[in-house]
């Protein structure tokens, strides 16, 4: 079973995560990235881990069953009749005017309580929330459900999430 571990501190090492989760049983592997990671264990150990809340240091971790790509991947080597399908870009939604110091879990609970089901949710350094959806329709419905909702005493606004592109003015020839 593969588990997603979110909220990991930047300076946390794989050995710390491995040691912490070993109290639940045999851990097959740990792979960390900047603020999240994945843990592999057998089904029984994974279920034991999922039943508990976890804190590493002073940071509360988010532990969920991993979704998405499987560990086994088929590599395209040109022998197949078609190349692999390119992953579609997600449809983004930005939640603005969130309460200060809102935590990821609080935001996730709020979003799910409206019926919106994003595939990814993140609090940006600006304090805004970014949600990603596989389908445009899901994102558009979520905008309607989330826009002008009250969250911890603040009225949030939802808008389409687009990358900000700086416009470059062409030089003026005189």
PDB file of C-alpha atoms in Angstrom:
ATOM      1  CA  UNK A   1       0.000   0.000   0.000  1.00  0.00           C
ATOM      2  CA  UNK A   2       1.331   3.437  -0.857  1.00  0.00           C
ATOM      3  CA  UNK A   3       0.521   6.400   1.393  1.00  0.00           C
ATOM      4  CA  UNK A   4       0.795  10.114   0.680  1.00  0.00           C
ATOM      5  CA  UNK A   5       2.373  12.131   3.507  1.00  0.00           C
ATOM      6  CA  UNK A   6       1.760  15.878   3.346  1.00  0.00           C
ATOM      7  CA  UNK A   7       2.963  18.779   5.460  1.00  0.00           C
ATOM      8  CA  UNK A   8       6.501  17.499   5.878  1.00  0.00           C
ATOM      9  CA  UNK A   9       9.028  20.145   6.900  1.00  0.00           C
ATOM     10  CA  UNK A  10      11.647  21.097   4.333  1.00  0.00           C
ATOM     11  CA  UNK A  11      14.522  19.850   6.456  1.00  0.00           C
ATOM     12  CA  UNK A  12      12.930  16.531   7.394  1.00  0.00           C
ATOM     13  CA  UNK A  13      14.975  13.525   6.317  1.00  0.00           C
ATOM     14  CA  UNK A  14      13.725  10.207   4.981  1.00  0.00           C
ATOM     15  CA  UNK A  15      15.304   8.412   7.939  1.00  0.00           C
ATOM     16  CA  UNK A  16      13.193  10.471  10.391  1.00  0.00           C
ATOM     17  CA  UNK A  17       9.978   9.618   8.555  1.00  0.00           C
ATOM     18  CA  UNK A  18      11.025   5.962   8.236  1.00  0.00           C
ATOM     19  CA  UNK A  19      11.839   5.743  11.943  1.00  0.00           C
ATOM     20  CA  UNK A  20       8.583   7.430  13.011  1.00  0.00           C
ATOM     21  CA  UNK A  21       6.307   5.217  10.908  1.00  0.00           C
ATOM     22  CA  UNK A  22       8.242   2.026  11.771  1.00  0.00           C
ATOM     23  CA  UNK A  23       6.392   1.986  15.102  1.00  0.00           C
ATOM     24  CA  UNK A  24       3.326   0.805  13.131  1.00  0.00           C
ATOM     25  CA  UNK A  25       5.125  -2.126  11.473  1.00  0.00           C
ATOM     26  CA  UNK A  26       7.479  -2.970   8.597  1.00  0.00           C
ATOM     27  CA  UNK A  27       7.984  -0.011   6.241  1.00  0.00           C
ATOM     28  CA  UNK A  28       9.153  -0.975   2.751  1.00  0.00           C
ATOM     29  CA  UNK A  29      10.259   2.472   1.633  1.00  0.00           C
ATOM     30  CA  UNK A  30      10.018   6.243   2.009  1.00  0.00           C
ATOM     31  CA  UNK A  31      10.531   8.879  -0.697  1.00  0.00           C
ATOM     32  CA  UNK A  32      10.456  12.573   0.236  1.00  0.00           C
ATOM     33  CA  UNK A  33      10.090  15.688  -1.871  1.00  0.00           C
ATOM     34  CA  UNK A  34      10.036  19.336  -0.679  1.00  0.00           C
ATOM     35  CA  UNK A  35       6.899  19.304   1.478  1.00  0.00           C
ATOM     36  CA  UNK A  36       5.414  15.871   0.915  1.00  0.00           C
ATOM     37  CA  UNK A  37       6.402  12.280   0.410  1.00  0.00           C
ATOM     38  CA  UNK A  38       5.276   8.720  -0.130  1.00  0.00           C
ATOM     39  CA  UNK A  39       5.564   5.719   2.128  1.00  0.00           C
ATOM     40  CA  UNK A  40       5.203   2.094   1.060  1.00  0.00           C
ATOM     41  CA  UNK A  41       4.111  -0.636   3.473  1.00  0.00           C
ATOM     42  CA  UNK A  42       1.946  -3.728   3.392  1.00  0.00           C
ATOM     43  CA  UNK A  43      -1.850  -3.316   3.562  1.00  0.00           C
ATOM     44  CA  UNK A  44      -2.189  -4.070   7.286  1.00  0.00           C
ATOM     45  CA  UNK A  45       0.513  -1.589   8.334  1.00  0.00           C
ATOM     46  CA  UNK A  46      -0.900   1.052   5.975  1.00  0.00           C
ATOM     47  CA  UNK A  47      -4.351   0.714   7.478  1.00  0.00           C
ATOM     48  CA  UNK A  48      -2.899   1.016  11.000  1.00  0.00           C
ATOM     49  CA  UNK A  49      -1.141   4.227   9.957  1.00  0.00           C
ATOM     50  CA  UNK A  50      -4.312   5.653   8.390  1.00  0.00           C
ATOM     51  CA  UNK A  51      -6.288   5.153  11.625  1.00  0.00           C
ATOM     52  CA  UNK A  52      -4.033   7.537  13.572  1.00  0.00           C
ATOM     53  CA  UNK A  53      -3.198  11.249  13.501  1.00  0.00           C
ATOM     54  CA  UNK A  54       0.495  11.955  13.055  1.00  0.00           C
ATOM     55  CA  UNK A  55       2.838  14.691  14.234  1.00  0.00           C
ATOM     56  CA  UNK A  56       6.504  14.801  13.309  1.00  0.00           C
ATOM     57  CA  UNK A  57       8.381  17.340  15.388  1.00  0.00           C
ATOM     58  CA  UNK A  58       5.730  19.988  15.974  1.00  0.00           C
ATOM     59  CA  UNK A  59       4.167  19.620  12.531  1.00  0.00           C
ATOM     60  CA  UNK A  60       0.883  17.778  12.029  1.00  0.00           C
ATOM     61  CA  UNK A  61       1.138  15.507   9.000  1.00  0.00           C
ATOM     62  CA  UNK A  62      -1.544  14.738   6.440  1.00  0.00           C
ATOM     63  CA  UNK A  63      -1.574  10.999   5.717  1.00  0.00           C
ATOM     64  CA  UNK A  64      -3.848   9.576   3.021  1.00  0.00           C
ATOM     65  CA  UNK A  65      -3.853   6.629   0.672  1.00  0.00           C
ATOM     66  CA  UNK A  66      -1.902   7.675  -2.426  1.00  0.00           C
ATOM     67  CA  UNK A  67      -3.905   8.230  -5.589  1.00  0.00           C
ATOM     68  CA  UNK A  68      -2.920   8.552  -9.203  1.00  0.00           C
ATOM     69  CA  UNK A  69      -0.130   6.783 -10.990  1.00  0.00           C
ATOM     70  CA  UNK A  70       0.766   3.263 -10.016  1.00  0.00           C
ATOM     71  CA  UNK A  71       4.323   2.276  -9.260  1.00  0.00           C
ATOM     72  CA  UNK A  72       4.428   0.057 -12.332  1.00  0.00           C
ATOM     73  CA  UNK A  73       4.821   2.193 -15.432  1.00  0.00           C
ATOM     74  CA  UNK A  74       4.962   1.180 -19.048  1.00  0.00           C
ATOM     75  CA  UNK A  75       7.824   2.944 -20.766  1.00  0.00           C
ATOM     76  CA  UNK A  76       7.301   3.964 -24.395  1.00  0.00           C
ATOM     77  CA  UNK A  77      10.252   2.769 -26.430  1.00  0.00           C
ATOM     78  CA  UNK A  78       8.951   3.276 -29.935  1.00  0.00           C
ATOM     79  CA  UNK A  79       7.785  -0.352 -30.322  1.00  0.00           C
ATOM     80  CA  UNK A  80       4.184   0.508 -29.509  1.00  0.00           C
ATOM     81  CA  UNK A  81       1.799   1.710 -32.221  1.00  0.00           C
ATOM     82  CA  UNK A  82       1.072   4.933 -30.293  1.00  0.00           C
ATOM     83  CA  UNK A  83       3.106   7.082 -27.933  1.00  0.00           C
ATOM     84  CA  UNK A  84       1.763   7.468 -24.388  1.00  0.00           C
ATOM     85  CA  UNK A  85      -1.017  10.010 -23.936  1.00  0.00           C
ATOM     86  CA  UNK A  86       0.122  13.318 -22.598  1.00  0.00           C
ATOM     87  CA  UNK A  87      -1.406  14.228 -19.267  1.00  0.00           C
ATOM     88  CA  UNK A  88      -3.945  17.015 -19.683  1.00  0.00           C
ATOM     89  CA  UNK A  89      -3.226  20.247 -17.871  1.00  0.00           C
ATOM     90  CA  UNK A  90      -5.417  20.632 -14.806  1.00  0.00           C
ATOM     91  CA  UNK A  91      -8.146  23.227 -14.569  1.00  0.00           C
ATOM     92  CA  UNK A  92      -7.252  25.618 -11.765  1.00  0.00           C
ATOM     93  CA  UNK A  93      -9.325  27.661  -9.390  1.00  0.00           C
ATOM     94  CA  UNK A  94      -7.932  30.320  -7.038  1.00  0.00           C
ATOM     95  CA  UNK A  95      -9.618  31.073  -3.708  1.00  0.00           C
ATOM     96  CA  UNK A  96      -8.847  34.592  -2.534  1.00  0.00           C
ATOM     97  CA  UNK A  97      -9.518  36.469   0.711  1.00  0.00           C
ATOM     98  CA  UNK A  98      -8.917  33.426   2.887  1.00  0.00           C
ATOM     99  CA  UNK A  99      -8.561  34.007   6.635  1.00  0.00           C
ATOM    100  CA  UNK A 100      -4.972  34.641   7.728  1.00  0.00           C
ATOM    101  CA  UNK A 101      -2.994  31.611   8.900  1.00  0.00           C
ATOM    102  CA  UNK A 102      -5.579  29.143   7.593  1.00  0.00           C
ATOM    103  CA  UNK A 103      -4.327  25.574   7.719  1.00  0.00           C
ATOM    104  CA  UNK A 104      -4.467  23.121   4.834  1.00  0.00           C
ATOM    105  CA  UNK A 105      -6.841  20.761   6.667  1.00  0.00           C
ATOM    106  CA  UNK A 106      -9.272  23.568   7.496  1.00  0.00           C
ATOM    107  CA  UNK A 107      -9.321  24.723   3.885  1.00  0.00           C
ATOM    108  CA  UNK A 108      -9.752  21.156   2.632  1.00  0.00           C
ATOM    109  CA  UNK A 109     -12.694  20.570   4.995  1.00  0.00           C
ATOM    110  CA  UNK A 110     -14.317  23.836   3.901  1.00  0.00           C
ATOM    111  CA  UNK A 111     -13.913  23.036   0.199  1.00  0.00           C
ATOM    112  CA  UNK A 112     -15.236  19.482   0.572  1.00  0.00           C
ATOM    113  CA  UNK A 113     -18.202  20.717   2.645  1.00  0.00           C
ATOM    114  CA  UNK A 114     -19.426  22.691  -0.381  1.00  0.00           C
ATOM    115  CA  UNK A 115     -19.445  19.552  -2.519  1.00  0.00           C
ATOM    116  CA  UNK A 116     -16.403  20.565  -4.576  1.00  0.00           C
ATOM    117  CA  UNK A 117     -13.950  17.701  -5.078  1.00  0.00           C
ATOM    118  CA  UNK A 118     -10.567  18.947  -6.282  1.00  0.00           C
ATOM    119  CA  UNK A 119      -7.793  16.535  -7.207  1.00  0.00           C
ATOM    120  CA  UNK A 120      -5.211  18.855  -5.647  1.00  0.00           C
ATOM    121  CA  UNK A 121      -5.375  21.655  -3.089  1.00  0.00           C
ATOM    122  CA  UNK A 122      -2.568  23.917  -1.923  1.00  0.00           C
ATOM    123  CA  UNK A 123      -2.197  27.120   0.065  1.00  0.00           C
ATOM    124  CA  UNK A 124       0.040  29.455  -1.923  1.00  0.00           C
ATOM    125  CA  UNK A 125       2.699  31.704  -0.306  1.00  0.00           C
ATOM    126  CA  UNK A 126       0.378  34.654  -1.045  1.00  0.00           C
ATOM    127  CA  UNK A 127      -2.208  33.102   1.301  1.00  0.00           C
ATOM    128  CA  UNK A 128      -4.580  32.223  -1.553  1.00  0.00           C
ATOM    129  CA  UNK A 129      -5.786  28.683  -2.099  1.00  0.00           C
ATOM    130  CA  UNK A 130      -5.160  26.863  -5.374  1.00  0.00           C
ATOM    131  CA  UNK A 131      -7.417  23.987  -6.384  1.00  0.00           C
ATOM    132  CA  UNK A 132      -6.912  21.775  -9.427  1.00  0.00           C
ATOM    133  CA  UNK A 133      -9.566  19.748 -11.214  1.00  0.00           C
ATOM    134  CA  UNK A 134      -9.300  17.169 -13.995  1.00  0.00           C
ATOM    135  CA  UNK A 135     -12.443  18.441 -15.726  1.00  0.00           C
ATOM    136  CA  UNK A 136     -13.377  22.020 -16.604  1.00  0.00           C
ATOM    137  CA  UNK A 137     -17.002  21.387 -15.637  1.00  0.00           C
ATOM    138  CA  UNK A 138     -15.990  20.340 -12.108  1.00  0.00           C
ATOM    139  CA  UNK A 139     -13.921  23.505 -11.746  1.00  0.00           C
ATOM    140  CA  UNK A 140     -16.757  25.717 -13.024  1.00  0.00           C
ATOM    141  CA  UNK A 141     -19.264  24.133 -10.632  1.00  0.00           C
ATOM    142  CA  UNK A 142     -16.769  24.593  -7.770  1.00  0.00           C
ATOM    143  CA  UNK A 143     -16.391  28.301  -8.600  1.00  0.00           C
ATOM    144  CA  UNK A 144     -20.159  28.723  -8.296  1.00  0.00           C
ATOM    145  CA  UNK A 145     -20.260  26.779  -5.022  1.00  0.00           C
ATOM    146  CA  UNK A 146     -17.263  28.504  -3.392  1.00  0.00           C
ATOM    147  CA  UNK A 147     -17.601  32.118  -4.575  1.00  0.00           C
ATOM    148  CA  UNK A 148     -18.939  34.468  -1.874  1.00  0.00           C
ATOM    149  CA  UNK A 149     -19.048  31.702   0.760  1.00  0.00           C
ATOM    150  CA  UNK A 150     -18.275  32.542   4.378  1.00  0.00           C
ATOM    151  CA  UNK A 151     -15.190  30.758   5.712  1.00  0.00           C
ATOM    152  CA  UNK A 152     -14.097  31.439   9.320  1.00  0.00           C
ATOM    153  CA  UNK A 153     -15.785  34.840   9.200  1.00  0.00           C
ATOM    154  CA  UNK A 154     -14.330  35.887   5.834  1.00  0.00           C
ATOM    155  CA  UNK A 155     -16.164  35.979   2.517  1.00  0.00           C
ATOM    156  CA  UNK A 156     -13.937  34.166   0.039  1.00  0.00           C
ATOM    157  CA  UNK A 157     -13.914  34.778  -3.680  1.00  0.00           C
ATOM    158  CA  UNK A 158     -13.240  32.131  -6.301  1.00  0.00           C
ATOM    159  CA  UNK A 159     -11.818  32.854  -9.741  1.00  0.00           C
ATOM    160  CA  UNK A 160     -10.314  30.997 -12.655  1.00  0.00           C
ATOM    161  CA  UNK A 161      -6.702  30.111 -12.038  1.00  0.00           C
ATOM    162  CA  UNK A 162      -4.426  31.208 -14.821  1.00  0.00           C
ATOM    163  CA  UNK A 163      -0.708  31.642 -14.885  1.00  0.00           C
ATOM    164  CA  UNK A 164       0.243  35.275 -14.665  1.00  0.00           C
ATOM    165  CA  UNK A 165       2.223  36.255 -17.739  1.00  0.00           C
ATOM    166  CA  UNK A 166       4.116  39.496 -17.792  1.00  0.00           C
ATOM    167  CA  UNK A 167       3.435  41.444 -20.946  1.00  0.00           C
ATOM    168  CA  UNK A 168       6.502  42.533 -22.816  1.00  0.00           C
ATOM    169  CA  UNK A 169       6.185  45.766 -24.734  1.00  0.00           C
ATOM    170  CA  UNK A 170       7.952  45.814 -28.099  1.00  0.00           C
ATOM    171  CA  UNK A 171      10.617  48.511 -28.404  1.00  0.00           C
ATOM    172  CA  UNK A 172       9.481  51.758 -29.970  1.00  0.00           C
ATOM    173  CA  UNK A 173      11.447  52.656 -33.115  1.00  0.00           C
ATOM    174  CA  UNK A 174      12.056  56.345 -33.581  1.00  0.00           C
TER     175      UNK A 174
END
